[in-house]
């Protein structure tokens, strides 16, 4: 726990035991994602959708597989979020790894424990960040960071993890550190409007949160690839990090779905920026005069004086 006192006393996380705490640093070759069933519920499970069939590593012990079996519905998806952080120096040497889990009792999300880990002055991660200002942080998540987008019944204290990550990047991390967020699945993230007003509010919030992150320098929000799965395999007790260990085709299909929606959102951002640039240029006519009659050279000089 590295000195961060935030363990709860109850059964607040379905996948990983609470005695481990919500911040679990990896020590040595420790397998912090543990069994196949736990890993599947945390990251790997593939839900049935369209022509894609479901895939589960351990239907008996994966919490999503259990729900799907009980409800006879293999379209059910993850509700419990797990995060894994990997900190690498500028030479891509791994210096820190940890697992974060949601806290049901305190209504805190995994990203908030990530923030606490970095802010803990007596912790290992805080010192590593300070010593490696050009490092790379990869944050693996069950679902993309939320933005008051998980439930319409939220309150003023409902987590907005996109804002939490924005605070981490802008106010805590050194400016040259790169944060790469990789989502195994999405929640309400779509560019297709919903018919229900509440669902539409949540959808808009989800998209706005991802746009918020994508627009920050040194932040990337992307999808899982084969190398990412091989890395996470290495954190389990039962799967080996072998180059010949195949990622299931259903999992690759789900990864492609995540890729598609994130790429569509990035395209919207790019289009908005292009439109803004064109509007800015329209303010200067062909004679080099802006709409208020100020010459472009005068505008540039005025900016220099103001600077």
PDB file of N, CA and C in Angstrom, residues 7-47:
ATOM      1  N   UNK A   7      -7.783   1.348   2.792  1.00  0.00           N
ATOM      2  CA  UNK A   7      -8.455   0.059   2.764  1.00  0.00           C
ATOM      3  C   UNK A   7      -9.838   0.182   3.382  1.00  0.00           C
ATOM      4  N   UNK A   8     -10.802  -0.487   2.804  1.00  0.00           N
ATOM      5  CA  UNK A   8     -12.118  -0.544   3.421  1.00  0.00           C
ATOM      6  C   UNK A   8     -12.214  -1.854   4.194  1.00  0.00           C
ATOM      7  N   UNK A   9     -13.259  -1.980   4.981  1.00  0.00           N
ATOM      8  CA  UNK A   9     -13.383  -3.147   5.847  1.00  0.00           C
ATOM      9  C   UNK A   9     -14.361  -4.187   5.308  1.00  0.00           C
ATOM     10  N   UNK A  10     -15.031  -3.862   4.204  1.00  0.00           N
ATOM     11  CA  UNK A  10     -16.070  -4.759   3.727  1.00  0.00           C
ATOM     12  C   UNK A  10     -15.735  -5.473   2.445  1.00  0.00           C
ATOM     13  N   UNK A  11     -16.720  -6.202   1.943  1.00  0.00           N
ATOM     14  CA  UNK A  11     -16.579  -6.935   0.688  1.00  0.00           C
ATOM     15  C   UNK A  11     -16.956  -5.993  -0.454  1.00  0.00           C
ATOM     16  N   UNK A  12     -16.071  -5.079  -0.776  1.00  0.00           N
ATOM     17  CA  UNK A  12     -16.463  -4.015  -1.705  1.00  0.00           C
ATOM     18  C   UNK A  12     -15.995  -4.262  -3.131  1.00  0.00           C
ATOM     19  N   UNK A  13     -15.174  -5.266  -3.366  1.00  0.00           N
ATOM     20  CA  UNK A  13     -14.727  -5.535  -4.732  1.00  0.00           C
ATOM     21  C   UNK A  13     -14.927  -7.001  -5.045  1.00  0.00           C
ATOM     22  N   UNK A  14     -15.575  -7.269  -6.172  1.00  0.00           N
ATOM     23  CA  UNK A  14     -15.976  -8.642  -6.489  1.00  0.00           C
ATOM     24  C   UNK A  14     -14.835  -9.523  -6.970  1.00  0.00           C
ATOM     25  N   UNK A  15     -13.764  -8.926  -7.490  1.00  0.00           N
ATOM     26  CA  UNK A  15     -12.735  -9.734  -8.148  1.00  0.00           C
ATOM     27  C   UNK A  15     -11.534  -9.992  -7.246  1.00  0.00           C
ATOM     28  N   UNK A  16     -11.015  -8.939  -6.620  1.00  0.00           N
ATOM     29  CA  UNK A  16      -9.797  -9.087  -5.830  1.00  0.00           C
ATOM     30  C   UNK A  16     -10.085  -8.820  -4.355  1.00  0.00           C
ATOM     31  N   UNK A  17      -9.503  -9.606  -3.454  1.00  0.00           N
ATOM     32  CA  UNK A  17      -9.823  -9.519  -2.024  1.00  0.00           C
ATOM     33  C   UNK A  17      -9.450  -8.167  -1.426  1.00  0.00           C
ATOM     34  N   UNK A  18     -10.294  -7.692  -0.512  1.00  0.00           N
ATOM     35  CA  UNK A  18     -10.074  -6.374   0.067  1.00  0.00           C
ATOM     36  C   UNK A  18      -8.863  -6.332   0.989  1.00  0.00           C
ATOM     37  N   UNK A  19      -8.427  -7.495   1.487  1.00  0.00           N
ATOM     38  CA  UNK A  19      -7.245  -7.468   2.365  1.00  0.00           C
ATOM     39  C   UNK A  19      -5.993  -7.022   1.619  1.00  0.00           C
ATOM     40  N   UNK A  20      -6.023  -7.118   0.289  1.00  0.00           N
ATOM     41  CA  UNK A  20      -4.896  -6.637  -0.510  1.00  0.00           C
ATOM     42  C   UNK A  20      -4.863  -5.122  -0.588  1.00  0.00           C
ATOM     43  N   UNK A  21      -5.988  -4.468  -0.240  1.00  0.00           N
ATOM     44  CA  UNK A  21      -6.083  -3.025  -0.410  1.00  0.00           C
ATOM     45  C   UNK A  21      -6.465  -2.677  -1.827  1.00  0.00           C
ATOM     46  N   UNK A  22      -6.793  -1.421  -2.023  1.00  0.00           N
ATOM     47  CA  UNK A  22      -7.172  -0.967  -3.357  1.00  0.00           C
ATOM     48  C   UNK A  22      -5.972  -0.526  -4.177  1.00  0.00           C
ATOM     49  N   UNK A  23      -4.806  -0.481  -3.545  1.00  0.00           N
ATOM     50  CA  UNK A  23      -3.556  -0.219  -4.263  1.00  0.00           C
ATOM     51  C   UNK A  23      -2.626  -1.391  -3.984  1.00  0.00           C
ATOM     52  N   UNK A  24      -2.345  -2.162  -5.011  1.00  0.00           N
ATOM     53  CA  UNK A  24      -1.531  -3.362  -4.853  1.00  0.00           C
ATOM     54  C   UNK A  24      -0.291  -3.242  -5.719  1.00  0.00           C
ATOM     55  N   UNK A  25       0.843  -2.867  -5.129  1.00  0.00           N
ATOM     56  CA  UNK A  25       2.085  -2.750  -5.885  1.00  0.00           C
ATOM     57  C   UNK A  25       2.632  -4.140  -6.197  1.00  0.00           C
ATOM     58  N   UNK A  26       3.134  -4.306  -7.399  1.00  0.00           N
ATOM     59  CA  UNK A  26       3.768  -5.572  -7.764  1.00  0.00           C
ATOM     60  C   UNK A  26       5.181  -5.605  -7.206  1.00  0.00           C
ATOM     61  N   UNK A  27       5.512  -6.678  -6.541  1.00  0.00           N
ATOM     62  CA  UNK A  27       6.850  -6.868  -5.988  1.00  0.00           C
ATOM     63  C   UNK A  27       7.491  -8.062  -6.671  1.00  0.00           C
ATOM     64  N   UNK A  28       8.630  -7.848  -7.291  1.00  0.00           N
ATOM     65  CA  UNK A  28       9.317  -8.931  -7.987  1.00  0.00           C
ATOM     66  C   UNK A  28       8.473  -9.491  -9.114  1.00  0.00           C
ATOM     67  N   UNK A  29       8.329 -10.806  -9.159  1.00  0.00           N
ATOM     68  CA  UNK A  29       7.552 -11.474 -10.203  1.00  0.00           C
ATOM     69  C   UNK A  29       6.132 -11.792  -9.747  1.00  0.00           C
ATOM     70  N   UNK A  30       5.653 -11.096  -8.732  1.00  0.00           N
ATOM     71  CA  UNK A  30       4.307 -11.332  -8.206  1.00  0.00           C
ATOM     72  C   UNK A  30       3.269 -11.209  -9.314  1.00  0.00           C
ATOM     73  N   UNK A  31       2.302 -12.113  -9.325  1.00  0.00           N
ATOM     74  CA  UNK A  31       1.267 -12.127 -10.362  1.00  0.00           C
ATOM     75  C   UNK A  31       0.021 -11.409  -9.834  1.00  0.00           C
ATOM     76  N   UNK A  32      -0.020 -10.103  -9.995  1.00  0.00           N
ATOM     77  CA  UNK A  32      -1.048  -9.288  -9.347  1.00  0.00           C
ATOM     78  C   UNK A  32      -2.429  -9.408 -10.004  1.00  0.00           C
ATOM     79  N   UNK A  33      -2.524 -10.049 -11.180  1.00  0.00           N
ATOM     80  CA  UNK A  33      -3.839 -10.277 -11.775  1.00  0.00           C
ATOM     81  C   UNK A  33      -4.360 -11.679 -11.475  1.00  0.00           C
ATOM     82  N   UNK A  34      -3.531 -12.495 -10.857  1.00  0.00           N
ATOM     83  CA  UNK A  34      -3.911 -13.762 -10.230  1.00  0.00           C
ATOM     84  C   UNK A  34      -4.500 -14.781 -11.203  1.00  0.00           C
ATOM     85  N   UNK A  35      -5.673 -15.348 -10.909  1.00  0.00           N
ATOM     86  CA  UNK A  35      -6.168 -16.513 -11.641  1.00  0.00           C
ATOM     87  C   UNK A  35      -6.782 -16.139 -12.982  1.00  0.00           C
ATOM     88  N   UNK A  36      -7.029 -17.178 -13.812  1.00  0.00           N
ATOM     89  CA  UNK A  36      -7.699 -16.955 -15.093  1.00  0.00           C
ATOM     90  C   UNK A  36      -9.064 -16.298 -14.919  1.00  0.00           C
ATOM     91  N   UNK A  37      -9.820 -16.782 -13.935  1.00  0.00           N
ATOM     92  CA  UNK A  37     -11.152 -16.241 -13.708  1.00  0.00           C
ATOM     93  C   UNK A  37     -11.109 -14.782 -13.288  1.00  0.00           C
ATOM     94  N   UNK A  38     -10.183 -14.441 -12.406  1.00  0.00           N
ATOM     95  CA  UNK A  38     -10.061 -13.053 -11.967  1.00  0.00           C
ATOM     96  C   UNK A  38      -9.599 -12.151 -13.114  1.00  0.00           C
ATOM     97  N   UNK A  39      -8.618 -12.606 -13.875  1.00  0.00           N
ATOM     98  CA  UNK A  39      -8.117 -11.836 -15.005  1.00  0.00           C
ATOM     99  C   UNK A  39      -9.202 -11.632 -16.056  1.00  0.00           C
ATOM    100  N   UNK A  40      -9.995 -12.670 -16.295  1.00  0.00           N
ATOM    101  CA  UNK A  40     -11.061 -12.572 -17.288  1.00  0.00           C
ATOM    102  C   UNK A  40     -12.096 -11.538 -16.850  1.00  0.00           C
ATOM    103  N   UNK A  41     -12.505 -11.578 -15.582  1.00  0.00           N
ATOM    104  CA  UNK A  41     -13.474 -10.612 -15.075  1.00  0.00           C
ATOM    105  C   UNK A  41     -12.925  -9.197 -15.036  1.00  0.00           C
ATOM    106  N   UNK A  42     -11.609  -9.091 -14.853  1.00  0.00           N
ATOM    107  CA  UNK A  42     -10.984  -7.772 -14.764  1.00  0.00           C
ATOM    108  C   UNK A  42     -10.769  -7.134 -16.129  1.00  0.00           C
ATOM    109  N   UNK A  43     -10.375  -7.930 -17.136  1.00  0.00           N
ATOM    110  CA  UNK A  43      -9.981  -7.354 -18.414  1.00  0.00           C
ATOM    111  C   UNK A  43     -10.451  -8.122 -19.650  1.00  0.00           C
ATOM    112  N   UNK A  44     -10.337  -9.454 -19.636  1.00  0.00           N
ATOM    113  CA  UNK A  44     -10.305 -10.208 -20.890  1.00  0.00           C
ATOM    114  C   UNK A  44     -11.672 -10.615 -21.437  1.00  0.00           C
ATOM    115  N   UNK A  45     -12.689 -10.722 -20.599  1.00  0.00           N
ATOM    116  CA  UNK A  45     -13.967 -11.301 -21.011  1.00  0.00           C
ATOM    117  C   UNK A  45     -14.535 -10.621 -22.256  1.00  0.00           C
ATOM    118  N   UNK A  46     -15.063 -11.449 -23.164  1.00  0.00           N
ATOM    119  CA  UNK A  46     -15.661 -10.952 -24.410  1.00  0.00           C
ATOM    120  C   UNK A  46     -17.163 -11.225 -24.367  1.00  0.00           C
ATOM    121  N   UNK A  47     -17.968 -10.161 -24.468  1.00  0.00           N
ATOM    122  CA  UNK A  47     -19.414 -10.337 -24.453  1.00  0.00           C
ATOM    123  C   UNK A  47     -19.933 -10.579 -25.873  1.00  0.00           C
TER     124      UNK A  47
END
